[in-house]
PDB file of C-alpha atoms and ligand atoms in Angstrom:
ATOM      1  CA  UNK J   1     190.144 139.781 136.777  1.00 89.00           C
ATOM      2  CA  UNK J   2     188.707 141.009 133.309  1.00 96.00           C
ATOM      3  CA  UNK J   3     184.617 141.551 133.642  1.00 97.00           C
ATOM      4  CA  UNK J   4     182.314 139.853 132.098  1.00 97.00           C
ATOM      5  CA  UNK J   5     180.434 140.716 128.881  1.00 96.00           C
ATOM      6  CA  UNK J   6     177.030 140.976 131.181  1.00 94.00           C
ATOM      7  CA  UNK J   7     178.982 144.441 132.590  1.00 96.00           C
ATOM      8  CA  UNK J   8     178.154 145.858 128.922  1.00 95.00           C
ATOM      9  CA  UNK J   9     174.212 145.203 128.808  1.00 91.00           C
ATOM     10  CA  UNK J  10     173.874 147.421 125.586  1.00 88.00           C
ATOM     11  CA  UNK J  11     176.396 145.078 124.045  1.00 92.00           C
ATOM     12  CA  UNK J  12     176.219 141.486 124.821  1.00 90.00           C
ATOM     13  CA  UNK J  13     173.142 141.400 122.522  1.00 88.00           C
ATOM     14  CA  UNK J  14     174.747 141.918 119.342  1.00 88.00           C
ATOM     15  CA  UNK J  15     177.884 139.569 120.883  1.00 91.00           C
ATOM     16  CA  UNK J  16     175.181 136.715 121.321  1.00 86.00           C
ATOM     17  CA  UNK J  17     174.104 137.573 117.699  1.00 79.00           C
ATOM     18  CA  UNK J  18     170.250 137.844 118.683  1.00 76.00           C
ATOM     19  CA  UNK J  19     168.082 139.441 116.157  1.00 77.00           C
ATOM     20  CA  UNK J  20     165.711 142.379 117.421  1.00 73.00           C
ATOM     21  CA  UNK J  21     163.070 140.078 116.381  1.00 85.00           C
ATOM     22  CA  UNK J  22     163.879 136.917 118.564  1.00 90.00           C
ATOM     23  CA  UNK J  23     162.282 138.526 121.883  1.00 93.00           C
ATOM     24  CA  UNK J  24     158.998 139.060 120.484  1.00 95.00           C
ATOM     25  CA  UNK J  25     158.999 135.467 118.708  1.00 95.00           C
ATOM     26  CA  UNK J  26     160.462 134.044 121.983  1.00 96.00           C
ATOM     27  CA  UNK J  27     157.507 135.792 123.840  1.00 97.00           C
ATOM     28  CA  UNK J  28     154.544 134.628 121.450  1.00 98.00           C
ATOM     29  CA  UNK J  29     155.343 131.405 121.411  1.00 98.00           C
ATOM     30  CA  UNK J  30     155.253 131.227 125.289  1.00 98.00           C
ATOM     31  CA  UNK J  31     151.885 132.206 125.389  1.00 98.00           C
ATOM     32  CA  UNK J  32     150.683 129.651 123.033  1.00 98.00           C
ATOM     33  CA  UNK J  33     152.086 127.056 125.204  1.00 98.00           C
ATOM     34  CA  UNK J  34     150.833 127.893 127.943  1.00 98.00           C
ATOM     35  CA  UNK J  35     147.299 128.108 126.245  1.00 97.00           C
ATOM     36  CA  UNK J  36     148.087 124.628 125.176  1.00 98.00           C
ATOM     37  CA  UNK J  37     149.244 123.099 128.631  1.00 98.00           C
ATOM     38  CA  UNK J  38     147.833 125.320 131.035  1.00 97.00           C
ATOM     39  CA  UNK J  39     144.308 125.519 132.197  1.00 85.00           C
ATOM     40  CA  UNK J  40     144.131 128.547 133.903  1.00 94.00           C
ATOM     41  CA  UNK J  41     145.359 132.763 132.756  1.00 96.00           C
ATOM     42  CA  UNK J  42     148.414 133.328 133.440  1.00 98.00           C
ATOM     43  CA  UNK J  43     148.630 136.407 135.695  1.00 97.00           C
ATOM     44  CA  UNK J  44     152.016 136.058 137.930  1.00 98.00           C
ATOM     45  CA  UNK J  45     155.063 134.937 135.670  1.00 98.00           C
ATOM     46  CA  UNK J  46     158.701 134.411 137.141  1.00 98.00           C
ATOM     47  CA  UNK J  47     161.493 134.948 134.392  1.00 98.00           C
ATOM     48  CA  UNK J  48     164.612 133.157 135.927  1.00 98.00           C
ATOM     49  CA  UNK J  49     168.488 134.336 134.505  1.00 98.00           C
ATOM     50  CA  UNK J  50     166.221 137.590 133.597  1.00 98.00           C
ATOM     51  CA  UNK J  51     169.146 139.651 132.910  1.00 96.00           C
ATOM     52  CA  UNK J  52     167.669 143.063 131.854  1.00 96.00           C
ATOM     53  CA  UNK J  53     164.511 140.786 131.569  1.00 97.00           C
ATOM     54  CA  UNK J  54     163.044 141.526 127.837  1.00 96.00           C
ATOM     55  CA  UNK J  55     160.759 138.898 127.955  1.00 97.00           C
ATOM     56  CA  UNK J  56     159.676 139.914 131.657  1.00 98.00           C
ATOM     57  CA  UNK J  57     158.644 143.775 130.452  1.00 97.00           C
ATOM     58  CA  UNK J  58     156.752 142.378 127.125  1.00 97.00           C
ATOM     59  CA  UNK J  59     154.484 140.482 129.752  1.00 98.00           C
ATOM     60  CA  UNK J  60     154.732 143.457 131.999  1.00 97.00           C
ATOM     61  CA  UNK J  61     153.164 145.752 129.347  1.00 97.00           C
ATOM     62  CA  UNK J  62     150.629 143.236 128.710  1.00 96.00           C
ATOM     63  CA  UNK J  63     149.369 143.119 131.889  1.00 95.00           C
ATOM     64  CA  UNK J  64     151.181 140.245 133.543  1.00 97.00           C
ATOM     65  CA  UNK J  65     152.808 140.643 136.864  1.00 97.00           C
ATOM     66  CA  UNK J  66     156.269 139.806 136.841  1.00 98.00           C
ATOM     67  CA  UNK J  67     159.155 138.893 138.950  1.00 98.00           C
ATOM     68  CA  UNK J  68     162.794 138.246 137.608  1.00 98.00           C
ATOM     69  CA  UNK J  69     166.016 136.477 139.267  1.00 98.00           C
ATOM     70  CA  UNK J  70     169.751 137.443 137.965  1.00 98.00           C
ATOM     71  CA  UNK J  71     172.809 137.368 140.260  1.00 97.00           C
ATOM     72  CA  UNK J  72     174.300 141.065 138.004  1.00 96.00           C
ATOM     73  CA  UNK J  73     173.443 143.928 139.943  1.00 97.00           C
ATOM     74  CA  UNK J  74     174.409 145.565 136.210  1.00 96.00           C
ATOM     75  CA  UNK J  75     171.789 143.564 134.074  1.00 96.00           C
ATOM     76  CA  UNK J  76     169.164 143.976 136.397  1.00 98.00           C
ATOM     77  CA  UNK J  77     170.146 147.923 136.730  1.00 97.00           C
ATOM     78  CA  UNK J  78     169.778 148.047 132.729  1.00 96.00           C
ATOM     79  CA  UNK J  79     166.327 145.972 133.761  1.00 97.00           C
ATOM     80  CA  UNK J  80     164.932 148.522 136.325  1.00 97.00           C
ATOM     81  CA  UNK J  81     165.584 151.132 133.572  1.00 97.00           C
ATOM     82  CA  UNK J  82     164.309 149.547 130.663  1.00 96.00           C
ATOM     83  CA  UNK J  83     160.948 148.675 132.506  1.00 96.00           C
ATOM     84  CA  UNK J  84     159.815 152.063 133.753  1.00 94.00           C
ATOM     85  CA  UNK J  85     156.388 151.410 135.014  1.00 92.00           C
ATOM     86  CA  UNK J  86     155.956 148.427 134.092  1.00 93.00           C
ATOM     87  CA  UNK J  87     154.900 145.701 136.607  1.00 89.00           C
ATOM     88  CA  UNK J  88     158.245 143.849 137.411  1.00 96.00           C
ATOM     89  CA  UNK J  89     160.713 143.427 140.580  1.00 98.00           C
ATOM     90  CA  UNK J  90     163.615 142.108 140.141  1.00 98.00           C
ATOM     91  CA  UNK J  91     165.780 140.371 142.563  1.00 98.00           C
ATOM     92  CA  UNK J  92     169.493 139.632 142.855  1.00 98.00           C
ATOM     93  CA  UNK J  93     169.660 136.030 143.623  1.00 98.00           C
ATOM     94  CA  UNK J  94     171.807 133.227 142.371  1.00 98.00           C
ATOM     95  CA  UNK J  95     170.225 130.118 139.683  1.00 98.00           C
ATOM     96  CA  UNK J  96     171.020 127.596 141.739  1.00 98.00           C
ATOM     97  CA  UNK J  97     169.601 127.823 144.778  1.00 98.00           C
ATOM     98  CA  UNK J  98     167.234 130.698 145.492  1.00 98.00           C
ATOM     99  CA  UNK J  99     163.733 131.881 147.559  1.00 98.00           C
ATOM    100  CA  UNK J 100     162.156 135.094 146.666  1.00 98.00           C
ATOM    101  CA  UNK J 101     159.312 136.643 149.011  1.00 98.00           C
ATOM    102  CA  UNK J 102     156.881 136.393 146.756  1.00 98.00           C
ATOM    103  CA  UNK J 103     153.277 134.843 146.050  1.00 98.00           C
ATOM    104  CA  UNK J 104     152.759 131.350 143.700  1.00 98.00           C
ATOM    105  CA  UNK J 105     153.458 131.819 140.386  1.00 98.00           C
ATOM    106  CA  UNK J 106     151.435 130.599 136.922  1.00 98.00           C
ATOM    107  CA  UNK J 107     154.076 130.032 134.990  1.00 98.00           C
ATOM    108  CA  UNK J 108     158.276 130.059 135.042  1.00 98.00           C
ATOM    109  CA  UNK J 109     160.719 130.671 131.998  1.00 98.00           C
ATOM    110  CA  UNK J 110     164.480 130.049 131.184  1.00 98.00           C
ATOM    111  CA  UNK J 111     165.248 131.593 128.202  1.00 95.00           C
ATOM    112  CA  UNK J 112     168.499 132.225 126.345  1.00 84.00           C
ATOM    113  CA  UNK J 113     169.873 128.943 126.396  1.00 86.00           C
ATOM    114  CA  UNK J 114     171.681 129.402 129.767  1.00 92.00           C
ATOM    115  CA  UNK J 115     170.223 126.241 131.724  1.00 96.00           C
ATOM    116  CA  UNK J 116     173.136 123.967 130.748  1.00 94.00           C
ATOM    117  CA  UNK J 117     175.367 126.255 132.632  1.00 94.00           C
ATOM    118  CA  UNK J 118     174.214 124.104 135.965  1.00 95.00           C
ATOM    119  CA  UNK J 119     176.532 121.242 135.411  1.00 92.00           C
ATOM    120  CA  UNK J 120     176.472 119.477 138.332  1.00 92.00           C
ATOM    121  CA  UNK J 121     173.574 117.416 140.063  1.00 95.00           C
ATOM    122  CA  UNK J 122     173.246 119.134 143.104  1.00 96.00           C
ATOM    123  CA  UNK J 123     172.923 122.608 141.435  1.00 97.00           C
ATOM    124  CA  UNK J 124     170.247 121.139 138.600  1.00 97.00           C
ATOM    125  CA  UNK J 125     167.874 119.506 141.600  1.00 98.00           C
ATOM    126  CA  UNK J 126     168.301 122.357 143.512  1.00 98.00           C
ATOM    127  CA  UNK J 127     167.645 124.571 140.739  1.00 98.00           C
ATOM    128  CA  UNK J 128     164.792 122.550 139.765  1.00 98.00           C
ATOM    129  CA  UNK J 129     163.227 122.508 143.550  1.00 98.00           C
ATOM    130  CA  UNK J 130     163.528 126.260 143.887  1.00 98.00           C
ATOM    131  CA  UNK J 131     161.551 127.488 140.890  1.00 98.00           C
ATOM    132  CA  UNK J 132     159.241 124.280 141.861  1.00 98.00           C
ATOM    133  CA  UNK J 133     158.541 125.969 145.495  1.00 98.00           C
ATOM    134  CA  UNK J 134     157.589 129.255 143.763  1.00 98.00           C
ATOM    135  CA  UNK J 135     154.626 127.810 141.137  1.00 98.00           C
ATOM    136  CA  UNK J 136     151.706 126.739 142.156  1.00 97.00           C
ATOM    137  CA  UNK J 137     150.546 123.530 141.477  1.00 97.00           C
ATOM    138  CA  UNK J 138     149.819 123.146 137.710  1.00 98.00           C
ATOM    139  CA  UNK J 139     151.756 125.722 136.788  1.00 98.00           C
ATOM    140  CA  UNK J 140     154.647 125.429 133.820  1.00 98.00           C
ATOM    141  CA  UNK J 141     158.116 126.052 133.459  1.00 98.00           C
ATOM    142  CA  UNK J 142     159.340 126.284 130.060  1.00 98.00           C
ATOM    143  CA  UNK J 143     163.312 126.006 129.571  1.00 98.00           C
ATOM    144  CA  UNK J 144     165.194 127.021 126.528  1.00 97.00           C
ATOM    145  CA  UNK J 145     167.583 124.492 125.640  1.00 96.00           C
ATOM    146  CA  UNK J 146     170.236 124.909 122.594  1.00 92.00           C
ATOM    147  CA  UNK J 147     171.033 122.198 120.961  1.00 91.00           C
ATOM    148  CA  UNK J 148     174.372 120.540 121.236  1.00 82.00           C
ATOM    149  CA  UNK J 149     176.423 118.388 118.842  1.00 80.00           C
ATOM    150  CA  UNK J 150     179.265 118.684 117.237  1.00 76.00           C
ATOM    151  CA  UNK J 151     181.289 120.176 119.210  1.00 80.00           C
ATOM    152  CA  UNK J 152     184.677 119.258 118.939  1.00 80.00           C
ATOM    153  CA  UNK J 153     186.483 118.241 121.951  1.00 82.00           C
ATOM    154  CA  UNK J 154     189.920 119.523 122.239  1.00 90.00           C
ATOM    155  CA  UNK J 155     192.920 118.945 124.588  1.00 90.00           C
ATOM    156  CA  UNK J 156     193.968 122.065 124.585  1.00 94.00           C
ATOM    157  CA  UNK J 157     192.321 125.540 124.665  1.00 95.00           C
ATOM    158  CA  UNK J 158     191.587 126.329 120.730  1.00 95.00           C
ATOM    159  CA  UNK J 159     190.124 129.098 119.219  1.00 97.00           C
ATOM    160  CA  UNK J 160     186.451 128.228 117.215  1.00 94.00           C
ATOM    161  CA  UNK J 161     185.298 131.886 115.826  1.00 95.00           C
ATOM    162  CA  UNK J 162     186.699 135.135 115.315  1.00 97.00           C
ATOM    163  CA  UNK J 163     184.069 137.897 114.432  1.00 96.00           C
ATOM    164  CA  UNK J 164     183.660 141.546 114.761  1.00 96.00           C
ATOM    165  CA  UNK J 165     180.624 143.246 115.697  1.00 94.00           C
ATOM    166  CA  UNK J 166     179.192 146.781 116.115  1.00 94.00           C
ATOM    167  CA  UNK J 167     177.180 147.470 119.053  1.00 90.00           C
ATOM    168  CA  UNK J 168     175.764 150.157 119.936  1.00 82.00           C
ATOM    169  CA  UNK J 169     178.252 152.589 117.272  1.00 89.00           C
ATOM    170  CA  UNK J 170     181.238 150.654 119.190  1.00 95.00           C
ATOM    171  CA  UNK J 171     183.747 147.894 117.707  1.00 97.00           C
ATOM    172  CA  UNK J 172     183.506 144.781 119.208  1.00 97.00           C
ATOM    173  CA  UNK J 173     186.347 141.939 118.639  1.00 97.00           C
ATOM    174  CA  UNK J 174     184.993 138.775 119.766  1.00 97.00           C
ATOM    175  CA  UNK J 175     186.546 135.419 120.075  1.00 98.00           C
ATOM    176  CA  UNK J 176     185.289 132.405 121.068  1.00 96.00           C
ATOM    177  CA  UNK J 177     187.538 129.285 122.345  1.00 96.00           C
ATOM    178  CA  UNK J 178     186.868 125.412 123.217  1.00 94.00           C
ATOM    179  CA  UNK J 179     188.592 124.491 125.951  1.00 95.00           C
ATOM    180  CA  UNK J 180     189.677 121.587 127.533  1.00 92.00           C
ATOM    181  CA  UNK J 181     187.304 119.097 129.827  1.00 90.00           C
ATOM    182  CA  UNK J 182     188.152 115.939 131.725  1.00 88.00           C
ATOM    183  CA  UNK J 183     186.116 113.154 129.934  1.00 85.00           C
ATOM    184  CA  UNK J 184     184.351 112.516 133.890  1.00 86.00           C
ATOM    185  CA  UNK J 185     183.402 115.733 134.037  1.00 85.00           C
ATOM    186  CA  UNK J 186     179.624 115.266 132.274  1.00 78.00           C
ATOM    187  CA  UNK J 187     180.141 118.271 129.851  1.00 83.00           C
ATOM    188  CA  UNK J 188     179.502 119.254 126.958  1.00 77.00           C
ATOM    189  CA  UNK J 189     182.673 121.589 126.527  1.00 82.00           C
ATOM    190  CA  UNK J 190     184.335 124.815 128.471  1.00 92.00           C
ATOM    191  CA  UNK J 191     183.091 127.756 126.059  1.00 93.00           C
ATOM    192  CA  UNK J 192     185.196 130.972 126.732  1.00 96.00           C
ATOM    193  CA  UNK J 193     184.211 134.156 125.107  1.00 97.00           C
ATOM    194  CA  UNK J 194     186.346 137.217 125.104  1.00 98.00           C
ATOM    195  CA  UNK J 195     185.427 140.609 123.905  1.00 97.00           C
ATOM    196  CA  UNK J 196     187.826 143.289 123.328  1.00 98.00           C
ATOM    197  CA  UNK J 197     184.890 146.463 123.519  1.00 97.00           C
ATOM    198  CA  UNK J 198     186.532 149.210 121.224  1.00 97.00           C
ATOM    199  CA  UNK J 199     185.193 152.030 123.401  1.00 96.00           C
ATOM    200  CA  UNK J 200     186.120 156.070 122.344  1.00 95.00           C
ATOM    201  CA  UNK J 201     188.278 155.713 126.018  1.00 96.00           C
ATOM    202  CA  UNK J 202     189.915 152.799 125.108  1.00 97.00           C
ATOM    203  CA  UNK J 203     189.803 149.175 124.792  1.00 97.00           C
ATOM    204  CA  UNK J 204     188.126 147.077 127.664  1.00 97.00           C
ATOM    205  CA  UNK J 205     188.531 142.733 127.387  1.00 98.00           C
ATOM    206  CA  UNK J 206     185.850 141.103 129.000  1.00 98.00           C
ATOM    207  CA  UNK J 207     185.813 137.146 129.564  1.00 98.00           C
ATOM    208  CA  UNK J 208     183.465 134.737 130.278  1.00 97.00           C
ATOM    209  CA  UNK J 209     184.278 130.895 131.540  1.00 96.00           C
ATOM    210  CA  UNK J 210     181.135 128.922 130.662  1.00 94.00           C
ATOM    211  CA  UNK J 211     180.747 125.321 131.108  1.00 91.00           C
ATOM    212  CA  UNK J 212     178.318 123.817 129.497  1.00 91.00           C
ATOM    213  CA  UNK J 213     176.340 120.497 130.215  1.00 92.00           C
ATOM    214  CA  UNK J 214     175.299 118.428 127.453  1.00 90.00           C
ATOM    215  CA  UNK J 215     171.780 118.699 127.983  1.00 93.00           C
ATOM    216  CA  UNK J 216     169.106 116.342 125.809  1.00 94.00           C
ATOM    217  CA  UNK J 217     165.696 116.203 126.620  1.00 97.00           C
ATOM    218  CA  UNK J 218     166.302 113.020 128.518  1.00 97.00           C
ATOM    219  CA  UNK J 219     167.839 114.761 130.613  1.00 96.00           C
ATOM    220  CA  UNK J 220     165.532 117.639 131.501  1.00 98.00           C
ATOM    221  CA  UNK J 221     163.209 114.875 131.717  1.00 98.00           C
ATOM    222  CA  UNK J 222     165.038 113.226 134.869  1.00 98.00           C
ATOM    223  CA  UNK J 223     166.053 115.632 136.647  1.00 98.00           C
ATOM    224  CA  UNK J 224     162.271 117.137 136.849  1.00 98.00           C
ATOM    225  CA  UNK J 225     160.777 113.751 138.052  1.00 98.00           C
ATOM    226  CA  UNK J 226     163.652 113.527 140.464  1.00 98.00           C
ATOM    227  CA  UNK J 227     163.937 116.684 142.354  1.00 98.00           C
ATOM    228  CA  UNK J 228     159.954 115.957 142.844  1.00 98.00           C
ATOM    229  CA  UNK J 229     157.902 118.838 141.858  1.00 98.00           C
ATOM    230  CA  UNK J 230     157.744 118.848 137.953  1.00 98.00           C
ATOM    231  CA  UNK J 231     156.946 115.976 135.207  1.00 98.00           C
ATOM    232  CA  UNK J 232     157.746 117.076 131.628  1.00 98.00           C
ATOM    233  CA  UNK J 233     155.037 117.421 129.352  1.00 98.00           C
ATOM    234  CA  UNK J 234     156.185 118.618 126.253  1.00 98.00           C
ATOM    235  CA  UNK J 235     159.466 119.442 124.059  1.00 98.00           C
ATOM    236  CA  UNK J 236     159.031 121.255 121.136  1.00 98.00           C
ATOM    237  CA  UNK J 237     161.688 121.888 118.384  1.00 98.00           C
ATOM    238  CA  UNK J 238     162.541 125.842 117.118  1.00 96.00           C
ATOM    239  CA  UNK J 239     159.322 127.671 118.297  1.00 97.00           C
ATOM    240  CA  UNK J 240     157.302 125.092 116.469  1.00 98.00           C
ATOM    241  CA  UNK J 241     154.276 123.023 117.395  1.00 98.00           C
ATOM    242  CA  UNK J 242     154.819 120.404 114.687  1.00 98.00           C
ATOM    243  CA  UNK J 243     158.681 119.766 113.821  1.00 98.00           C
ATOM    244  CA  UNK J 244     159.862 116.877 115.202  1.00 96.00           C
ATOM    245  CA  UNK J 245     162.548 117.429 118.259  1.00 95.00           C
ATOM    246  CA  UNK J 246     165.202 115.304 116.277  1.00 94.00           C
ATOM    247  CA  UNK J 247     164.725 117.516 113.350  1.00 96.00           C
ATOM    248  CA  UNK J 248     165.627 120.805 115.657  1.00 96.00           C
ATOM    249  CA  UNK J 249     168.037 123.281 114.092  1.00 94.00           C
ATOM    250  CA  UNK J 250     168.541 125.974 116.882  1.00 92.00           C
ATOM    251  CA  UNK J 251     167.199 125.137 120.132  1.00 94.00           C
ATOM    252  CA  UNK J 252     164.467 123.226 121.788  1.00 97.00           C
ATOM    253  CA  UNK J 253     161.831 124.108 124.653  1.00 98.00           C
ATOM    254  CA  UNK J 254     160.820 122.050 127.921  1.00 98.00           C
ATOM    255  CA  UNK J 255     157.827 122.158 129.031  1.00 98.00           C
ATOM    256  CA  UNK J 256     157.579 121.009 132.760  1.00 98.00           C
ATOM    257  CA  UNK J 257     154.573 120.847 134.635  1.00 98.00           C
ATOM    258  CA  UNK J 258     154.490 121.609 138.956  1.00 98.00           C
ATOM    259  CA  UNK J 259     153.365 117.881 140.577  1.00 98.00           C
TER     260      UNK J 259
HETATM  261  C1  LIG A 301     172.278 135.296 128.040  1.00 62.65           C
HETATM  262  S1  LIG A 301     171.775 136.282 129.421  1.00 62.65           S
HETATM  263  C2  LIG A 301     170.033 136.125 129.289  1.00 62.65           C
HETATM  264  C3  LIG A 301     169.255 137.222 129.929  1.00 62.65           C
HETATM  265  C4  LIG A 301     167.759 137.205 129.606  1.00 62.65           C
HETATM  266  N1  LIG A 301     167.126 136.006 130.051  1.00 62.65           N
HETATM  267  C5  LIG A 301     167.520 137.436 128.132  1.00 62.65           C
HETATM  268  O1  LIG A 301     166.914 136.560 127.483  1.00 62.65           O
HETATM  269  O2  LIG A 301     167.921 138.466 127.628  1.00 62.65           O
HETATM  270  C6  LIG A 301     172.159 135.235 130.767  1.00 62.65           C
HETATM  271  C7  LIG A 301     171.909 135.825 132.135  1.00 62.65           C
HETATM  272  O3  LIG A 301     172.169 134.812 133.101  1.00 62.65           O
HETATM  273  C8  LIG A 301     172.721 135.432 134.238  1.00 62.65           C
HETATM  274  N2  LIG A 301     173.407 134.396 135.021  1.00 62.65           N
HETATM  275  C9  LIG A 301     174.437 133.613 134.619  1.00 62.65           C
HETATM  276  N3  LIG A 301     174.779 132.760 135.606  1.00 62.65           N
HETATM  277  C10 LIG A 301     173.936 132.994 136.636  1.00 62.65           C
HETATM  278  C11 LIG A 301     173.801 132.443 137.947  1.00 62.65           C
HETATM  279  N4  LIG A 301     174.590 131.457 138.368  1.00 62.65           N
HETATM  280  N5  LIG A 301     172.839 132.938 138.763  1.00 62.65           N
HETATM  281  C12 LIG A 301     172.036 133.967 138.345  1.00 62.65           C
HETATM  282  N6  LIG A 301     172.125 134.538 137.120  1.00 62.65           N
HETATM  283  C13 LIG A 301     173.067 134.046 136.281  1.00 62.65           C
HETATM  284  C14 LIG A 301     173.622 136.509 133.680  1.00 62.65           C
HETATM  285  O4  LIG A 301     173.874 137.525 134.635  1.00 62.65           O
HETATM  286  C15 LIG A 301     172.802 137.004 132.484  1.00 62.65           C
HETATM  287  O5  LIG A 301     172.012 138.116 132.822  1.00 62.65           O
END
């Protein structure tokens, strides 16, 4: 089986085509929101999908004690690394379903747009329940959300984007396919990404299957009044406090709030 892109931590950044700026952006806003919706400092934070966890070591360095989930031993290596001293464990546990032995939390965050990747009920309220167990009551968890239209849905695998990037002084080919989805299936669309990672050695193909749940606010909305331990209190539309979510370019943040 070819490896997945999350094998190459130094790489998947530029593949994603994040700007060196987002993290910091990403981080800032966070803050003010919880300001705005939470009551209390924020002292314990859990960053869930953490991968290497940039978010998790900004808070780290300010101050904030942090704990991260990510089911690659790789990404959370390339975490451990990155973070030195910094305050932050990481643990290799799975999205879906997950305990951690660690005091309540403040405050939870998804980023990266990776939550639609739970497509089925079970694994969203189950999901939803396990970072709920770890807050303590009041606290927030904010979820990253991109936001999906127009994707066109195919009956047979076709590729969308061809594009070559340089990461880290190494040519990367990447291509990026729709594939095909039964209409039952409550998805958004199969999105396969393959990387051929020119490396000095030779070449290396990684691929990575991901399904992807059409995922409104509605829906974020549900799923956190059913699984019983969060209510939504806010949604807010490319890092901004004032655009409208309906006028959202990029992606959109939930806020949910521990019952
Ligand atoms: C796009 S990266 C984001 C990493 C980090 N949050 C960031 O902003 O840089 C997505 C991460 O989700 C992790 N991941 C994907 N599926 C997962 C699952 N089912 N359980 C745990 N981690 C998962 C991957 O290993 C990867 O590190």
């Amino acid at each position: 089986m070819e490896p997945s892109i999350y094998e190459y931590p130094a790489i998947f950044r530029r593949v994603h085509m994040e700007k060196p700026v987002e993290i910091g952006a990403e981080v800032d806003f966070m803050r003010k929101v919880w300001r705005r919706h939470l009551k209390r400092p924020v002292r314990r934070v859990l960053d869930v999908a953490c991968g290497d966890s940039p978010h998790g070591i900004a808070l780290a360095r300010a101050g904030i004690a942090v704990a991260g989930i990510d089911h690659s031993p790789t990404m959370i290596a390339a975490g451990r690394k990155a973070a030195g001293a910094a305050p932050i464990r990481f643990y290799r546990r799975s999205i879906e379903r997950f305990r951690i032995p660690e005091p309540p939390f403040d405050a939870a965050f998804f980023m990266s747009e990776t939550f639609p990747i739970m497509t089925d009920n079970r694994a969203l309220l189950s999901h939803l329940t396990s970072v709920g167990r770890l807050l303590g009551r009041g606290g927030l968890y904010c979820v990253d959300i991109d936001r999906h239209d127009g994707v066109e849905v195919v009956g047979a695998r076709k590729l969308w984007r061809r594009r070559k990037v340089i990461a880290g002084g190494v040519r990367v080919d990447v291509r990026e396919y729709h594939c095909p989805i039964a209409w039952s299936s409550g998805m958004h669309s199969i999105y396969e990404l393959e990387c051929t990672i020119h490396f000095p050695a030779g070449p290396v193909v990684t691929r990575d299957i991901v399904p992807v749940r059409y995922t409104l606010p509605s829906l974020l909305e549900l799923a956190a009044r059913a699984c019983g331990y969060f209510t939504m209190v806010a949604c807010y539309a490319d890092l901004s406090f004032t655009k409208p979510v309906e006028k959202c370019y990029g992606r959109w943040l939930g806020v949910l709030r521990r019952v």
